[in-house]
Amino acid sequence: MVALIVLSFSVAADATAVSIAAAVRGITWSRAIVMASLFGAAQALMAGIGWLGGAYLGEVWSSWDHWIALVLLSAVGVKMIKEAFDESEERAAEDQGFATLLLLALATSLDALAVGVSLPALGMPAPIALGMIGVVTLVLSAAGAAFGRFLGERFGRVIEIAGGIGLIAIGVRIVFEHVR
């Protein structure tokens, strides 16, 4: 159980960081819960696909997942930086749209697919393991969104730019972790 908890926190780290970055533009509590729920569901789903797909899927996917994550996170990061300079009043995180939140959920859950391949070795039933991954990601992402909102209210445009750069940096870090 301890290994599963550690694994769940590790898998949730990128989603939490992205939640912070995505929420700096301002986010309602309902939208933060939607985002955190999407992140949690995506992590659990991708880990489940990895669990079911086995070693073959893990090998094929791990050769591409980091590049896909880099492209998706960089695209959203560049969009955030560009929007930080937008002077219009309609600059809330709600303007990101559901599609953007889905892209972020996908980008942050790509590694969970590879992690899912190793889950059977933990000896836990799938519903418990996948539920733990999903719930931990949901809780940490919601906390990250609250922290991001706090930062956005205090530091405005500067933290928006930092959030966009942070998303790009997370994508670059994912690539470096996979190619080294």
Short mmCIF file of C-alpha atoms in Angstrom, two decimals:
data_model
loop_
_atom_site.label_atom_id
_atom_site.label_comp_id
_atom_site.label_asym_id
_atom_site.label_seq_id
_atom_site.Cartn_x
_atom_site.Cartn_y
_atom_site.Cartn_z
CA MET A 1 0.00 0.00 0.00
CA VAL A 2 2.87 2.39 0.77
CA ALA A 3 4.33 1.81 -2.69
CA LEU A 4 0.95 2.61 -4.25
CA ILE A 5 0.63 5.82 -2.26
CA VAL A 6 4.13 6.95 -3.27
CA LEU A 7 3.41 6.01 -6.89
CA SER A 8 0.11 7.92 -6.79
CA PHE A 9 1.80 11.08 -5.50
CA SER A 10 4.56 10.76 -8.10
CA VAL A 11 2.11 10.34 -10.96
CA ALA A 12 0.06 13.32 -9.70
CA ALA A 13 3.04 15.71 -9.55
CA ASP A 14 2.83 16.99 -13.13
CA ALA A 15 -0.95 17.39 -12.95
CA THR A 16 -0.56 19.40 -9.74
CA ALA A 17 2.05 21.68 -11.29
CA VAL A 18 -0.09 22.20 -14.37
CA SER A 19 -3.12 22.96 -12.16
CA ILE A 20 -1.15 25.72 -10.47
CA ALA A 21 -0.10 27.18 -13.82
CA ALA A 22 -3.58 26.90 -15.35
CA ALA A 23 -5.29 28.59 -12.39
CA VAL A 24 -3.14 31.71 -12.19
CA ARG A 25 -5.45 33.51 -14.60
CA GLY A 26 -8.28 33.15 -12.13
CA ILE A 27 -10.56 30.18 -11.83
CA THR A 28 -13.89 29.53 -10.19
CA TRP A 29 -14.13 26.76 -7.62
CA SER A 30 -16.46 24.79 -9.87
CA ARG A 31 -14.02 25.04 -12.78
CA ALA A 32 -11.13 24.02 -10.47
CA ILE A 33 -13.09 20.91 -9.47
CA VAL A 34 -13.85 20.12 -13.12
CA MET A 35 -10.16 20.50 -13.99
CA ALA A 36 -9.01 18.41 -11.02
CA SER A 37 -11.61 15.75 -11.81
CA LEU A 38 -10.46 15.59 -15.43
CA PHE A 39 -6.85 15.27 -14.32
CA GLY A 40 -7.70 12.52 -11.81
CA ALA A 41 -9.84 10.62 -14.30
CA ALA A 42 -7.19 10.90 -17.04
CA GLN A 43 -4.45 9.62 -14.73
CA ALA A 44 -6.55 6.64 -13.62
CA LEU A 45 -7.73 5.89 -17.17
CA MET A 46 -4.25 6.02 -18.67
CA ALA A 47 -2.82 3.88 -15.87
CA GLY A 48 -5.64 1.41 -16.49
CA ILE A 49 -4.88 1.31 -20.21
CA GLY A 50 -1.23 0.69 -19.36
CA TRP A 51 -2.24 -2.09 -16.96
CA LEU A 52 -4.37 -3.75 -19.63
CA GLY A 53 -1.96 -3.07 -22.50
CA GLY A 54 0.97 -4.75 -20.87
CA ALA A 55 4.56 -4.62 -21.92
CA TYR A 56 3.95 -4.18 -25.66
CA LEU A 57 1.90 -1.04 -25.26
CA GLY A 58 4.36 0.30 -22.71
CA GLU A 59 7.33 -0.07 -25.05
CA VAL A 60 5.63 1.51 -28.05
CA TRP A 61 4.05 4.30 -26.04
CA SER A 62 7.15 5.20 -24.06
CA SER A 63 9.01 5.98 -27.27
CA TRP A 64 6.54 8.76 -28.11
CA ASP A 65 4.73 9.92 -24.94
CA HIS A 66 7.35 12.47 -23.90
CA TRP A 67 7.32 14.19 -27.30
CA ILE A 68 3.53 14.37 -27.31
CA ALA A 69 3.54 15.82 -23.78
CA LEU A 70 6.13 18.43 -24.83
CA VAL A 71 4.05 19.57 -27.80
CA LEU A 72 0.78 19.75 -25.86
CA LEU A 73 2.22 21.49 -22.79
CA SER A 74 4.26 23.90 -24.92
CA ALA A 75 1.22 24.83 -27.01
CA VAL A 76 -0.81 25.67 -23.91
CA GLY A 77 2.20 27.41 -22.31
CA VAL A 78 2.75 29.64 -25.35
CA LYS A 79 -0.98 30.41 -25.38
CA MET A 80 -0.82 31.43 -21.70
CA ILE A 81 2.17 33.70 -22.29
CA LYS A 82 0.46 35.33 -25.27
CA GLU A 83 -2.75 35.84 -23.30
CA ALA A 84 -0.82 37.40 -20.40
CA PHE A 85 -0.31 40.40 -22.66
CA ASP A 86 -3.99 40.51 -23.69
CA GLU A 87 -5.49 43.65 -22.17
CA SER A 88 -9.14 42.63 -22.61
CA GLU A 89 -11.31 42.14 -19.56
CA GLU A 90 -12.25 38.58 -20.56
CA ARG A 91 -9.06 36.96 -19.34
CA ALA A 92 -10.35 34.38 -16.86
CA ALA A 93 -9.23 30.77 -16.92
CA GLU A 94 -12.78 29.85 -17.98
CA ASP A 95 -11.86 31.22 -21.41
CA GLN A 96 -9.42 28.34 -21.80
CA GLY A 97 -12.39 26.14 -22.56
CA PHE A 98 -13.10 22.53 -21.88
CA ALA A 99 -10.97 21.41 -24.84
CA THR A 100 -7.88 23.06 -23.34
CA LEU A 101 -8.52 21.36 -20.01
CA LEU A 102 -8.83 18.02 -21.82
CA LEU A 103 -5.52 18.64 -23.59
CA LEU A 104 -3.86 19.42 -20.28
CA ALA A 105 -5.36 16.29 -18.72
CA LEU A 106 -4.05 14.20 -21.61
CA ALA A 107 -0.61 15.81 -21.53
CA THR A 108 -0.21 15.27 -17.80
CA SER A 109 -1.42 11.66 -17.91
CA LEU A 110 0.81 10.27 -20.64
CA ASP A 111 3.37 8.95 -18.17
CA ALA A 112 0.61 7.20 -16.24
CA LEU A 113 0.18 4.84 -19.17
CA ALA A 114 3.75 3.60 -18.78
CA VAL A 115 3.35 3.46 -15.00
CA GLY A 116 0.23 1.35 -15.47
CA VAL A 117 2.31 -1.41 -17.03
CA SER A 118 4.04 -1.92 -13.67
CA LEU A 119 0.90 -1.80 -11.51
CA PRO A 120 0.19 -5.56 -11.52
CA ALA A 121 3.53 -6.06 -9.76
CA LEU A 122 2.17 -4.19 -6.72
CA GLY A 123 -0.32 -6.98 -6.10
CA MET A 124 -3.25 -4.59 -5.56
CA PRO A 125 -6.64 -5.05 -7.18
CA ALA A 126 -7.06 -2.76 -10.17
CA PRO A 127 -9.99 -0.76 -8.74
CA ILE A 128 -8.01 0.10 -5.61
CA ALA A 129 -4.81 1.04 -7.47
CA LEU A 130 -6.51 3.06 -10.18
CA GLY A 131 -8.88 4.68 -7.67
CA MET A 132 -5.95 5.72 -5.50
CA ILE A 133 -4.14 7.26 -8.47
CA GLY A 134 -7.29 9.13 -9.55
CA VAL A 135 -8.22 10.41 -6.08
CA VAL A 136 -4.70 11.53 -5.16
CA THR A 137 -4.42 13.37 -8.49
CA LEU A 138 -7.83 14.99 -8.02
CA VAL A 139 -7.03 16.20 -4.48
CA LEU A 140 -3.55 17.48 -5.33
CA SER A 141 -4.76 19.15 -8.54
CA ALA A 142 -7.58 20.90 -6.68
CA ALA A 143 -5.08 22.13 -4.08
CA GLY A 144 -2.77 23.23 -6.90
CA ALA A 145 -5.61 25.16 -8.55
CA ALA A 146 -6.36 26.95 -5.26
CA PHE A 147 -2.69 27.85 -4.88
CA GLY A 148 -2.49 29.00 -8.51
CA ARG A 149 -5.55 31.19 -8.02
CA PHE A 150 -3.95 32.71 -4.92
CA LEU A 151 -0.74 33.43 -6.85
CA GLY A 152 -2.66 34.90 -9.78
CA GLU A 153 -4.61 37.25 -7.52
CA ARG A 154 -1.39 38.47 -5.87
CA PHE A 155 1.00 38.67 -8.80
CA GLY A 156 -1.18 38.94 -11.93
CA ARG A 157 0.52 39.03 -15.31
CA VAL A 158 3.98 38.09 -14.01
CA ILE A 159 2.71 34.81 -12.60
CA GLU A 160 0.72 34.15 -15.80
CA ILE A 161 3.92 34.40 -17.82
CA ALA A 162 5.73 32.25 -15.25
CA GLY A 163 2.90 29.71 -15.48
CA GLY A 164 3.23 29.51 -19.27
CA ILE A 165 6.99 29.14 -18.99
CA GLY A 166 6.41 26.52 -16.28
CA LEU A 167 4.20 24.44 -18.60
CA ILE A 168 6.86 24.53 -21.30
CA ALA A 169 9.52 23.63 -18.70
CA ILE A 170 7.46 20.65 -17.52
CA GLY A 171 7.28 19.42 -21.12
CA VAL A 172 11.04 19.86 -21.55
CA ARG A 173 11.70 18.06 -18.24
CA ILE A 174 9.54 15.14 -19.35
CA VAL A 175 11.56 14.85 -22.56
CA PHE A 176 14.89 15.01 -20.69
CA GLU A 177 13.74 12.33 -18.26
CA HIS A 178 12.93 10.01 -21.17
CA VAL A 179 15.95 10.58 -23.39
CA ARG A 180 18.72 10.48 -20.81
#
